[in-house]
PDB file of C-alpha atoms in Angstrom:
ATOM      1  CA  MET P  28      -9.433   8.064 -20.262  1.00  0.00           C
ATOM      2  CA  ARG P  29     -11.206   5.536 -22.440  1.00  0.00           C
ATOM      3  CA  ASP P  30     -11.813   2.218 -20.736  1.00  0.00           C
ATOM      4  CA  PRO P  31     -10.311  -0.115 -21.741  1.00  0.00           C
ATOM      5  CA  SER P  32      -7.330   1.459 -23.469  1.00  0.00           C
ATOM      6  CA  LEU P  33      -3.558   1.179 -23.378  1.00  0.00           C
ATOM      7  CA  ARG P  34      -3.238   4.813 -22.251  1.00  0.00           C
ATOM      8  CA  ARG P  35      -5.484   4.206 -19.255  1.00  0.00           C
ATOM      9  CA  SER P  36      -3.739   0.978 -18.254  1.00  0.00           C
ATOM     10  CA  LEU P  37      -0.305   2.600 -18.453  1.00  0.00           C
ATOM     11  CA  ALA P  38      -1.449   5.567 -16.359  1.00  0.00           C
ATOM     12  CA  LEU P  39      -2.812   3.265 -13.650  1.00  0.00           C
ATOM     13  CA  PHE P  40       0.317   1.092 -13.742  1.00  0.00           C
ATOM     14  CA  ARG P  41       2.571   4.121 -13.306  1.00  0.00           C
ATOM     15  CA  ALA P  42       0.442   5.264 -10.367  1.00  0.00           C
ATOM     16  CA  PHE P  43       0.657   1.830  -8.729  1.00  0.00           C
ATOM     17  CA  ARG P  44       4.443   1.886  -9.025  1.00  0.00           C
ATOM     18  CA  HIS P  45       4.502   5.022  -6.866  1.00  0.00           C
ATOM     19  CA  GLU P  46       1.829   3.939  -4.390  1.00  0.00           C
ATOM     20  CA  GLN P  47       4.211   3.882  -1.408  1.00  0.00           C
ATOM     21  CA  GLU P  48       5.642   7.370  -1.894  1.00  0.00           C
ATOM     22  CA  ASP P  49       2.495   8.976  -3.359  1.00  0.00           C
ATOM     23  CA  PRO P  50      -0.622   7.188  -2.079  1.00  0.00           C
ATOM     24  CA  GLU P  51      -2.710  10.334  -2.573  1.00  0.00           C
ATOM     25  CA  GLY P  52      -1.945  10.490  -6.292  1.00  0.00           C
ATOM     26  CA  CYS P  53      -2.310   6.753  -6.797  1.00  0.00           C
ATOM     27  CA  TYR P  54      -5.648   6.298  -5.066  1.00  0.00           C
ATOM     28  CA  ALA P  55      -7.141   9.575  -6.281  1.00  0.00           C
ATOM     29  CA  LEU P  56      -6.539   8.416  -9.860  1.00  0.00           C
ATOM     30  CA  LEU P  57      -7.933   4.951  -9.096  1.00  0.00           C
ATOM     31  CA  ALA P  58     -11.001   6.517  -7.471  1.00  0.00           C
ATOM     32  CA  ARG P  59     -11.712   8.678 -10.506  1.00  0.00           C
ATOM     33  CA  ASP P  60     -11.330   5.664 -12.748  1.00  0.00           C
ATOM     34  CA  ALA P  61     -13.650   3.522 -10.610  1.00  0.00           C
ATOM     35  CA  ALA P  62     -16.299   6.252 -10.429  1.00  0.00           C
ATOM     36  CA  ASP P  63     -16.123   6.548 -14.212  1.00  0.00           C
ATOM     37  CA  GLN P  64     -16.762   2.800 -14.446  1.00  0.00           C
ATOM     38  CA  VAL P  65     -19.765   2.987 -12.129  1.00  0.00           C
ATOM     39  CA  GLU P  66     -21.256   5.815 -14.160  1.00  0.00           C
ATOM     40  CA  ALA P  67     -20.569   4.007 -17.436  1.00  0.00           C
ATOM     41  CA  TYR P  68     -22.718   1.094 -16.259  1.00  0.00           C
ATOM     42  CA  ASP P  69     -25.315   2.960 -14.221  1.00  0.00           C
ATOM     43  CA  GLY P  70     -25.396   6.621 -15.214  1.00  0.00           C
ATOM     44  CA  PRO P  71     -24.442   9.687 -13.131  1.00  0.00           C
ATOM     45  CA  VAL P  72     -24.227   9.149  -9.374  1.00  0.00           C
ATOM     46  CA  LYS P  73     -25.386  12.677  -8.566  1.00  0.00           C
ATOM     47  CA  GLY P  74     -28.113  12.612  -5.925  1.00  0.00           C
ATOM     48  CA  ARG P  75     -27.798   8.868  -5.373  1.00  0.00           C
ATOM     49  CA  THR P  76     -26.701   6.888  -2.327  1.00  0.00           C
ATOM     50  CA  VAL P  77     -23.347   5.136  -2.716  1.00  0.00           C
ATOM     51  CA  VAL P  78     -22.103   2.784   0.018  1.00  0.00           C
ATOM     52  CA  ASP P  79     -18.347   2.184  -0.016  1.00  0.00           C
ATOM     53  CA  VAL P  80     -17.495  -1.037   1.828  1.00  0.00           C
ATOM     54  CA  GLY P  81     -13.889  -1.360   2.993  1.00  0.00           C
ATOM     55  CA  GLY P  82     -12.805   1.858   1.302  1.00  0.00           C
ATOM     56  CA  GLY P  83      -9.787   2.482   3.547  1.00  0.00           C
ATOM     57  CA  GLY P  84      -8.754   6.139   3.511  1.00  0.00           C
ATOM     58  CA  GLY P  85     -11.954   7.225   1.792  1.00  0.00           C
ATOM     59  CA  TYR P  86     -10.628   8.159  -1.644  1.00  0.00           C
ATOM     60  CA  PHE P  87     -13.548   6.471  -3.395  1.00  0.00           C
ATOM     61  CA  THR P  88     -16.147   7.976  -1.077  1.00  0.00           C
ATOM     62  CA  GLU P  89     -14.679  11.441  -1.584  1.00  0.00           C
ATOM     63  CA  GLU P  90     -14.732  11.023  -5.368  1.00  0.00           C
ATOM     64  CA  PHE P  91     -18.382   9.951  -5.350  1.00  0.00           C
ATOM     65  CA  ARG P  92     -19.217  12.944  -3.179  1.00  0.00           C
ATOM     66  CA  ARG P  93     -17.402  15.263  -5.575  1.00  0.00           C
ATOM     67  CA  ARG P  94     -19.763  13.978  -8.247  1.00  0.00           C
ATOM     68  CA  GLY P  95     -22.784  14.833  -6.145  1.00  0.00           C
ATOM     69  CA  ALA P  96     -23.522  11.436  -4.612  1.00  0.00           C
ATOM     70  CA  HIS P  97     -24.454  10.786  -1.010  1.00  0.00           C
ATOM     71  CA  GLY P  98     -21.349   8.727  -0.275  1.00  0.00           C
ATOM     72  CA  TYR P  99     -20.874   6.729   2.923  1.00  0.00           C
ATOM     73  CA  LEU P 100     -17.746   4.860   3.974  1.00  0.00           C
ATOM     74  CA  PHE P 101     -17.785   1.683   6.082  1.00  0.00           C
ATOM     75  CA  GLU P 102     -14.309   0.481   7.040  1.00  0.00           C
ATOM     76  CA  PRO P 103     -13.576  -2.261   9.616  1.00  0.00           C
ATOM     77  CA  ASP P 104     -10.007  -1.223  10.459  1.00  0.00           C
ATOM     78  CA  PRO P 105      -9.597   2.234  12.067  1.00  0.00           C
ATOM     79  CA  ARG P 106      -5.918   2.212  11.081  1.00  0.00           C
ATOM     80  CA  GLU P 107      -6.880   2.125   7.412  1.00  0.00           C
ATOM     81  CA  LEU P 108      -9.017   5.250   7.723  1.00  0.00           C
ATOM     82  CA  GLY P 109      -5.935   7.441   8.013  1.00  0.00           C
ATOM     83  CA  PRO P 110      -5.695  10.838   9.723  1.00  0.00           C
ATOM     84  CA  LYS P 111      -8.492  12.528   7.735  1.00  0.00           C
ATOM     85  CA  PRO P 112     -11.273  10.078   6.854  1.00  0.00           C
ATOM     86  CA  PRO P 113     -14.379  11.453   5.125  1.00  0.00           C
ATOM     87  CA  GLU P 114     -16.878  13.037   7.484  1.00  0.00           C
ATOM     88  CA  GLY P 115     -19.380  10.513   8.756  1.00  0.00           C
ATOM     89  CA  SER P 116     -17.168   7.461   8.175  1.00  0.00           C
ATOM     90  CA  VAL P 117     -18.268   4.406  10.137  1.00  0.00           C
ATOM     91  CA  VAL P 118     -16.073   1.674  11.600  1.00  0.00           C
ATOM     92  CA  ALA P 119     -18.056  -1.415  10.628  1.00  0.00           C
ATOM     93  CA  ASP P 120     -17.494  -4.954   9.433  1.00  0.00           C
ATOM     94  CA  GLY P 121     -18.533  -5.747   5.873  1.00  0.00           C
ATOM     95  CA  TYR P 122     -20.105  -8.975   7.134  1.00  0.00           C
ATOM     96  CA  LEU P 123     -22.662  -6.999   9.144  1.00  0.00           C
ATOM     97  CA  LEU P 124     -23.236  -3.486   7.849  1.00  0.00           C
ATOM     98  CA  PRO P 125     -25.287  -1.202  10.127  1.00  0.00           C
ATOM     99  CA  LEU P 126     -27.717  -0.432   7.312  1.00  0.00           C
ATOM    100  CA  ALA P 127     -31.320  -1.297   6.543  1.00  0.00           C
ATOM    101  CA  ASP P 128     -32.178  -3.477   3.563  1.00  0.00           C
ATOM    102  CA  GLY P 129     -32.134  -1.821   0.148  1.00  0.00           C
ATOM    103  CA  VAL P 130     -30.852   1.636   1.131  1.00  0.00           C
ATOM    104  CA  ALA P 131     -28.048   1.921  -1.452  1.00  0.00           C
ATOM    105  CA  ASP P 132     -28.394   2.785  -5.117  1.00  0.00           C
ATOM    106  CA  VAL P 133     -24.793   1.629  -5.569  1.00  0.00           C
ATOM    107  CA  CYS P 134     -22.863  -0.668  -3.261  1.00  0.00           C
ATOM    108  CA  PHE P 135     -19.153  -0.418  -4.002  1.00  0.00           C
ATOM    109  CA  SER P 136     -16.130  -2.477  -2.955  1.00  0.00           C
ATOM    110  CA  SER P 137     -12.673  -2.059  -4.456  1.00  0.00           C
ATOM    111  CA  ASN P 138      -9.994  -4.681  -3.787  1.00  0.00           C
ATOM    112  CA  VAL P 139     -11.507  -5.975  -0.560  1.00  0.00           C
ATOM    113  CA  LEU P 140     -12.818  -9.454  -1.417  1.00  0.00           C
ATOM    114  CA  GLU P 141      -9.360 -11.063  -1.248  1.00  0.00           C
ATOM    115  CA  HIS P 142      -9.023  -9.776   2.315  1.00  0.00           C
ATOM    116  CA  VAL P 143     -12.098 -11.473   3.764  1.00  0.00           C
ATOM    117  CA  ALA P 144     -12.266 -15.081   4.913  1.00  0.00           C
ATOM    118  CA  ASP P 145     -15.854 -15.591   3.695  1.00  0.00           C
ATOM    119  CA  PRO P 146     -16.357 -13.807   0.350  1.00  0.00           C
ATOM    120  CA  GLN P 147     -19.867 -15.176  -0.171  1.00  0.00           C
ATOM    121  CA  THR P 148     -21.180 -13.769   3.109  1.00  0.00           C
ATOM    122  CA  PHE P 149     -19.485 -10.473   2.305  1.00  0.00           C
ATOM    123  CA  LEU P 150     -21.189 -10.377  -1.115  1.00  0.00           C
ATOM    124  CA  SER P 151     -24.541 -11.322   0.404  1.00  0.00           C
ATOM    125  CA  GLU P 152     -24.333  -8.348   2.745  1.00  0.00           C
ATOM    126  CA  MET P 153     -23.563  -6.028  -0.157  1.00  0.00           C
ATOM    127  CA  VAL P 154     -26.591  -7.389  -2.015  1.00  0.00           C
ATOM    128  CA  ARG P 155     -28.806  -6.994   1.058  1.00  0.00           C
ATOM    129  CA  VAL P 156     -28.155  -3.265   1.446  1.00  0.00           C
ATOM    130  CA  THR P 157     -28.636  -2.560  -2.289  1.00  0.00           C
ATOM    131  CA  ARG P 158     -32.094  -1.622  -3.522  1.00  0.00           C
ATOM    132  CA  PRO P 159     -33.813  -3.783  -6.164  1.00  0.00           C
ATOM    133  CA  GLY P 160     -32.426  -2.673  -9.518  1.00  0.00           C
ATOM    134  CA  GLY P 161     -29.378  -1.135  -7.856  1.00  0.00           C
ATOM    135  CA  LEU P 162     -25.769  -1.688  -8.897  1.00  0.00           C
ATOM    136  CA  ILE P 163     -23.120  -3.689  -7.045  1.00  0.00           C
ATOM    137  CA  TYR P 164     -19.484  -3.017  -7.972  1.00  0.00           C
ATOM    138  CA  VAL P 165     -16.951  -5.568  -6.733  1.00  0.00           C
ATOM    139  CA  SER P 166     -13.319  -5.897  -7.761  1.00  0.00           C
ATOM    140  CA  PHE P 167     -10.639  -8.138  -6.323  1.00  0.00           C
ATOM    141  CA  THR P 168      -7.101  -9.292  -7.026  1.00  0.00           C
ATOM    142  CA  ASN P 169      -7.219 -13.012  -7.760  1.00  0.00           C
ATOM    143  CA  TRP P 170      -4.572 -15.151  -6.059  1.00  0.00           C
ATOM    144  CA  LEU P 171      -2.870 -16.503  -9.186  1.00  0.00           C
ATOM    145  CA  SER P 172      -2.482 -13.110 -10.827  1.00  0.00           C
ATOM    146  CA  PRO P 173       1.044 -11.623 -10.863  1.00  0.00           C
ATOM    147  CA  TRP P 174      -0.081  -9.289  -8.048  1.00  0.00           C
ATOM    148  CA  GLY P 175      -1.909 -11.956  -6.040  1.00  0.00           C
ATOM    149  CA  GLY P 176       0.607 -11.870  -3.207  1.00  0.00           C
ATOM    150  CA  HIS P 177       0.336  -8.080  -2.940  1.00  0.00           C
ATOM    151  CA  GLU P 178       3.552  -6.573  -1.542  1.00  0.00           C
ATOM    152  CA  TRP P 179       5.378  -9.932  -1.739  1.00  0.00           C
ATOM    153  CA  ALA P 180       4.262 -10.684  -5.318  1.00  0.00           C
ATOM    154  CA  PRO P 181       5.205 -12.333  -7.651  1.00  0.00           C
ATOM    155  CA  TRP P 182       7.125 -14.573  -5.258  1.00  0.00           C
ATOM    156  CA  HIS P 183       3.835 -15.969  -3.940  1.00  0.00           C
ATOM    157  CA  TYR P 184       4.051 -18.428  -6.844  1.00  0.00           C
ATOM    158  CA  LEU P 185       6.840 -20.129  -4.865  1.00  0.00           C
ATOM    159  CA  GLY P 186       4.743 -20.241  -1.679  1.00  0.00           C
ATOM    160  CA  ALA P 187       3.421 -17.631   0.718  1.00  0.00           C
ATOM    161  CA  ASP P 188       5.872 -18.360   3.555  1.00  0.00           C
ATOM    162  CA  ARG P 189       8.870 -18.183   1.257  1.00  0.00           C
ATOM    163  CA  ALA P 190       7.589 -14.969  -0.319  1.00  0.00           C
ATOM    164  CA  ARG P 191       7.032 -13.307   3.057  1.00  0.00           C
ATOM    165  CA  ALA P 192      10.508 -14.327   4.230  1.00  0.00           C
ATOM    166  CA  ARG P 193      12.057 -12.875   1.095  1.00  0.00           C
ATOM    167  CA  TYR P 194      10.143  -9.622   1.595  1.00  0.00           C
ATOM    168  CA  ARG P 195      11.480  -9.306   5.144  1.00  0.00           C
ATOM    169  CA  ARG P 196      15.063  -9.965   4.022  1.00  0.00           C
ATOM    170  CA  ARG P 197      14.784  -7.431   1.240  1.00  0.00           C
ATOM    171  CA  THR P 198      13.023  -4.618   3.141  1.00  0.00           C
ATOM    172  CA  GLY P 199      13.985  -5.251   6.744  1.00  0.00           C
ATOM    173  CA  ARG P 200      10.349  -5.191   7.902  1.00  0.00           C
ATOM    174  CA  ALA P 201       7.509  -7.656   8.198  1.00  0.00           C
ATOM    175  CA  ALA P 202       5.008  -7.873   5.346  1.00  0.00           C
ATOM    176  CA  LYS P 203       1.614  -6.289   5.925  1.00  0.00           C
ATOM    177  CA  HIS P 204      -0.294  -9.311   4.636  1.00  0.00           C
ATOM    178  CA  THR P 205      -0.334 -12.885   5.889  1.00  0.00           C
ATOM    179  CA  LEU P 206      -2.060 -15.619   3.907  1.00  0.00           C
ATOM    180  CA  GLY P 207      -5.003 -16.986   5.851  1.00  0.00           C
ATOM    181  CA  GLU P 208      -5.181 -13.987   8.180  1.00  0.00           C
ATOM    182  CA  ASN P 209      -5.738 -10.815   6.159  1.00  0.00           C
ATOM    183  CA  LEU P 210      -5.140 -12.148   2.634  1.00  0.00           C
ATOM    184  CA  PHE P 211      -6.919 -15.113   1.093  1.00  0.00           C
ATOM    185  CA  ALA P 212      -6.545 -17.114  -2.102  1.00  0.00           C
ATOM    186  CA  VAL P 213      -9.628 -16.089  -4.089  1.00  0.00           C
ATOM    187  CA  HIS P 214      -9.976 -17.528  -7.594  1.00  0.00           C
ATOM    188  CA  ILE P 215     -11.974 -16.283 -10.566  1.00  0.00           C
ATOM    189  CA  GLY P 216     -13.623 -19.518 -11.723  1.00  0.00           C
ATOM    190  CA  PRO P 217     -15.196 -20.499  -8.372  1.00  0.00           C
ATOM    191  CA  THR P 218     -16.212 -16.885  -7.684  1.00  0.00           C
ATOM    192  CA  LEU P 219     -17.994 -16.574 -11.034  1.00  0.00           C
ATOM    193  CA  ARG P 220     -19.797 -19.887 -10.544  1.00  0.00           C
ATOM    194  CA  GLN P 221     -20.972 -18.866  -7.083  1.00  0.00           C
ATOM    195  CA  VAL P 222     -22.178 -15.452  -8.233  1.00  0.00           C
ATOM    196  CA  ARG P 223     -23.989 -16.844 -11.275  1.00  0.00           C
ATOM    197  CA  ALA P 224     -25.731 -19.411  -9.086  1.00  0.00           C
ATOM    198  CA  ARG P 225     -27.323 -16.673  -6.960  1.00  0.00           C
ATOM    199  CA  ASP P 226     -30.968 -15.803  -7.568  1.00  0.00           C
ATOM    200  CA  ASP P 227     -30.782 -12.294  -6.108  1.00  0.00           C
ATOM    201  CA  VAL P 228     -28.387 -10.735  -8.658  1.00  0.00           C
ATOM    202  CA  THR P 229     -27.702 -10.781 -12.368  1.00  0.00           C
ATOM    203  CA  VAL P 230     -24.187 -10.450 -13.751  1.00  0.00           C
ATOM    204  CA  VAL P 231     -23.975  -7.340 -15.934  1.00  0.00           C
ATOM    205  CA  SER P 232     -20.252  -7.712 -16.597  1.00  0.00           C
ATOM    206  CA  ALA P 233     -17.307  -9.842 -15.522  1.00  0.00           C
ATOM    207  CA  ARG P 234     -14.057  -8.438 -16.889  1.00  0.00           C
ATOM    208  CA  SER P 235     -10.480  -7.531 -16.144  1.00  0.00           C
ATOM    209  CA  ARG P 236     -10.463  -4.212 -14.327  1.00  0.00           C
ATOM    210  CA  TYR P 237      -7.140  -3.004 -15.741  1.00  0.00           C
ATOM    211  CA  TRP P 238      -6.513  -4.957 -18.960  1.00  0.00           C
ATOM    212  CA  PRO P 239      -6.048  -2.587 -21.935  1.00  0.00           C
ATOM    213  CA  PHE P 240      -7.952  -4.707 -24.468  1.00  0.00           C
ATOM    214  CA  LEU P 241     -10.180  -7.794 -24.595  1.00  0.00           C
ATOM    215  CA  ALA P 242     -11.060  -7.083 -20.977  1.00  0.00           C
ATOM    216  CA  GLN P 243     -14.116  -9.348 -21.028  1.00  0.00           C
ATOM    217  CA  ALA P 244     -12.627 -12.038 -23.243  1.00  0.00           C
ATOM    218  CA  VAL P 245      -9.707 -12.740 -20.909  1.00  0.00           C
ATOM    219  CA  ALA P 246     -12.113 -13.352 -18.020  1.00  0.00           C
ATOM    220  CA  ARG P 247     -13.965 -15.986 -20.078  1.00  0.00           C
ATOM    221  CA  ALA P 248     -10.933 -18.211 -20.686  1.00  0.00           C
ATOM    222  CA  PRO P 249     -10.749 -20.930 -17.993  1.00  0.00           C
ATOM    223  CA  GLY P 250      -7.252 -21.422 -16.652  1.00  0.00           C
ATOM    224  CA  LEU P 251      -5.763 -18.475 -18.502  1.00  0.00           C
ATOM    225  CA  ARG P 252      -7.988 -16.002 -16.655  1.00  0.00           C
ATOM    226  CA  GLU P 253      -6.566 -17.027 -13.285  1.00  0.00           C
ATOM    227  CA  PHE P 254      -3.166 -15.661 -14.348  1.00  0.00           C
ATOM    228  CA  ALA P 255      -3.941 -13.032 -16.980  1.00  0.00           C
ATOM    229  CA  THR P 256      -6.900 -11.130 -15.545  1.00  0.00           C
ATOM    230  CA  TRP P 257      -4.836  -9.445 -12.774  1.00  0.00           C
ATOM    231  CA  ASN P 258      -7.963  -8.051 -11.138  1.00  0.00           C
ATOM    232  CA  LEU P 259     -11.547  -9.153 -11.744  1.00  0.00           C
ATOM    233  CA  LEU P 260     -14.291  -6.543 -11.905  1.00  0.00           C
ATOM    234  CA  LEU P 261     -17.830  -7.768 -11.292  1.00  0.00           C
ATOM    235  CA  ILE P 262     -20.767  -5.513 -12.100  1.00  0.00           C
ATOM    236  CA  LEU P 263     -23.938  -6.975 -10.605  1.00  0.00           C
ATOM    237  CA  ARG P 264     -27.553  -5.834 -10.650  1.00  0.00           C
ATOM    238  CA  ARG P 265     -29.820  -6.547  -7.698  1.00  0.00           C
ATOM    239  CA  CYS P 266     -32.867  -8.470  -8.859  1.00  0.00           C
ATOM    240  CA  PRO P 267     -36.320  -6.951  -8.255  1.00  0.00           C
TER     241      PRO P 267
END
């Protein structure tokens, strides 16, 4: 599917709506889409080393491997790996990856940054393990987007505690995410300023990951981007 396009955005939205009952279909589609984005910016991944940081059940790693990459998954939570994680998966914290400097051609992280308490340290570790000239793919759901509260969105606009209480009343179970514990309020403006201030990466692209048109323009509009972007995709290049 062409990226960006209305057809692609609708297909991803439909998949997200059925995430709970069909996680395989949802994340397999998202993995194909993300791998397409990596290859659009950096060429085919075949024969290259791709490090997937926080990749959960391994859908992204498996997709990169299907395309001929040497894909490696590093996930801090064993529960997220699921019953059949990719062979060779490593339980490891994204703050301290058990990798030497500059080993990855591509360092990849999908929807993880909003789940770490220190995004800058997390990004620094991704940069460290990427070779000079290599690509760093980072996407995250910004707090003020309609999906910022994750399973209790969009009621997070009324406050996290109120949103979590409503979720429990409606579903009869506790929410998976708790603000300040495993979900954090990450904003686009401060993140872009911090990334652009770094001297070890250049910003290739900063755009909405899912928006069907004007994907880069919406991320340039201060204020508006915090609500309209939904999910920011950063494509970074490690400096020589």
